GROMACS .gro file of C-alpha atoms in nm:
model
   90
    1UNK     CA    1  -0.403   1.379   1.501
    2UNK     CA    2  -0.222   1.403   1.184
    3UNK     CA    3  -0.370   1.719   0.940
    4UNK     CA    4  -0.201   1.614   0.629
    5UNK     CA    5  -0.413   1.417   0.359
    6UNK     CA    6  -0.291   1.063   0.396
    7UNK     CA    7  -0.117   0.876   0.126
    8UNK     CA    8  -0.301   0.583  -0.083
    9UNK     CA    9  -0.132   0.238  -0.106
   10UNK     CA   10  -0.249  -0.019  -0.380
   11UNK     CA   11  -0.120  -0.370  -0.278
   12UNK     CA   12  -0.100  -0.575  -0.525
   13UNK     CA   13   0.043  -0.952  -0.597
   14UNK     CA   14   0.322  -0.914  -0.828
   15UNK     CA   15   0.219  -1.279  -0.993
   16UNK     CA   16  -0.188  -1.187  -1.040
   17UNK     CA   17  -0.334  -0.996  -1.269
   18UNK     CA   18  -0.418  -0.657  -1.166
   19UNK     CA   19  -0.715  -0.591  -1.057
   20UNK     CA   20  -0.935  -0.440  -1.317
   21UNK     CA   21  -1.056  -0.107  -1.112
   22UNK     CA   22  -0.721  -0.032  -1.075
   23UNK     CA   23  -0.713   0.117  -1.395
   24UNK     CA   24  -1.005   0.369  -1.296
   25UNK     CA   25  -0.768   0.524  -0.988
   26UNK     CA   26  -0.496   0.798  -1.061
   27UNK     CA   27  -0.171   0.649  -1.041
   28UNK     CA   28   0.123   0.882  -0.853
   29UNK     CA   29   0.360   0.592  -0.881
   30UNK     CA   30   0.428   0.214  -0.925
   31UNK     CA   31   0.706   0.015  -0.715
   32UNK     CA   32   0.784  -0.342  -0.697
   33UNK     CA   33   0.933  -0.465  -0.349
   34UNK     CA   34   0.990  -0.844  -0.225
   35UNK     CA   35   1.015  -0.905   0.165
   36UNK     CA   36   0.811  -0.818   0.406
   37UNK     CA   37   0.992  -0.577   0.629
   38UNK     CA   38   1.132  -0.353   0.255
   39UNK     CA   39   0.744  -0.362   0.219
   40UNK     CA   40   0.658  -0.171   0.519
   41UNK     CA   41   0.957   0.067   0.476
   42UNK     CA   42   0.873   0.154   0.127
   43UNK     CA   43   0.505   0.177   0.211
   44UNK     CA   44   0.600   0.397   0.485
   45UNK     CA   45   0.839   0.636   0.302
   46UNK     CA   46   0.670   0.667  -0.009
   47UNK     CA   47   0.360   0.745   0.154
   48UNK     CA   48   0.569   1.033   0.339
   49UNK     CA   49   0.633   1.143  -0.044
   50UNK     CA   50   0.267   1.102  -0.203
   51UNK     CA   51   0.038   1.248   0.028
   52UNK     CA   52  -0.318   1.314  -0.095
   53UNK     CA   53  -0.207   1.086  -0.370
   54UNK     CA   54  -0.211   0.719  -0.490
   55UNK     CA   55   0.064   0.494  -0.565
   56UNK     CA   56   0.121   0.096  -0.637
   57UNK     CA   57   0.308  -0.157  -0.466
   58UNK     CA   58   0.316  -0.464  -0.640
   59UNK     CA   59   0.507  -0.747  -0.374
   60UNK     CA   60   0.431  -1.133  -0.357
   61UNK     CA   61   0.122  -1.209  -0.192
   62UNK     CA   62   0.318  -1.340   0.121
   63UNK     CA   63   0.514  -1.064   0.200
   64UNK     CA   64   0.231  -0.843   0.187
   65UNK     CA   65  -0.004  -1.041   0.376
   66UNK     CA   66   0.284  -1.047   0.647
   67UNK     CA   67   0.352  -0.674   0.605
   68UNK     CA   68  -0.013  -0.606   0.664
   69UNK     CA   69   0.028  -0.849   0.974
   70UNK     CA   70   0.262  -0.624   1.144
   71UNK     CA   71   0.039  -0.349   1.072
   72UNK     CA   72  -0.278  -0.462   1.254
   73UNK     CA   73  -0.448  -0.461   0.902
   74UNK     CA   74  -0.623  -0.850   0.843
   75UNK     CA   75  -0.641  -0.865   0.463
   76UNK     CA   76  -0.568  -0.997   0.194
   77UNK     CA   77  -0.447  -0.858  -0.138
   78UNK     CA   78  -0.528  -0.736  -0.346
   79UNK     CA   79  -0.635  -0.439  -0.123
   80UNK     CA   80  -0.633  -0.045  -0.067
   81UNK     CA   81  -0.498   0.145   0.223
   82UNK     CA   82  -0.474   0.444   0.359
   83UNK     CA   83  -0.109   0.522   0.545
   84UNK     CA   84  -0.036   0.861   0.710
   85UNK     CA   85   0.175   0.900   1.030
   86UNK     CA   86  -0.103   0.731   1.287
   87UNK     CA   87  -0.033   0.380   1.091
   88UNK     CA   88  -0.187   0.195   0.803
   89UNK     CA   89  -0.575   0.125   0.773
   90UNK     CA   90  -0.833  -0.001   0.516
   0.00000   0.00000   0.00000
């Protein structure tokens, strides 16, 4: 069981508009990322830095749909996740 506060991941398609309650959320960070497998390691490692916090990921809409594939997350974007050391969830 992991004790630390998980990180929050906003995934979001770097061609759409953003989503208008992402505005309301406390923003840690913002990243942009292209490629599915640089999504998942950025997602991973950043969340490893913002614990308990929230932070952006903007990515095209297939590489995240893929990266959220490999997870065992079905989804589309745009979409919130939680990510601590026992994997990604919604």
């Amino acid at each position: 069981m992991d004790l630390q506060c998980p990180a929050t991941a906003v995934l979001v398609d770097d061609a759409g508009i953003p989503p208008s309650w992402l505005a309301r959320l406390p923003i840690a960070g913002r990243f942009g990322c292209r490629g599915h497998e640089a999504l998942v390691a950025l997602v991973n490692a950043t969340a490893d830095l913002y614990r308990g916090e929230t932070f952006v990921v903007a990515a095209p809409s297939p590489d995240i749909e893929e990266a959220l594939r490999s997870q065992g997350v079905a989804a589309v974007v745009p979409l919130v996740i939680e990510v601590d050391s026992e994997g990604w969830r919604r």
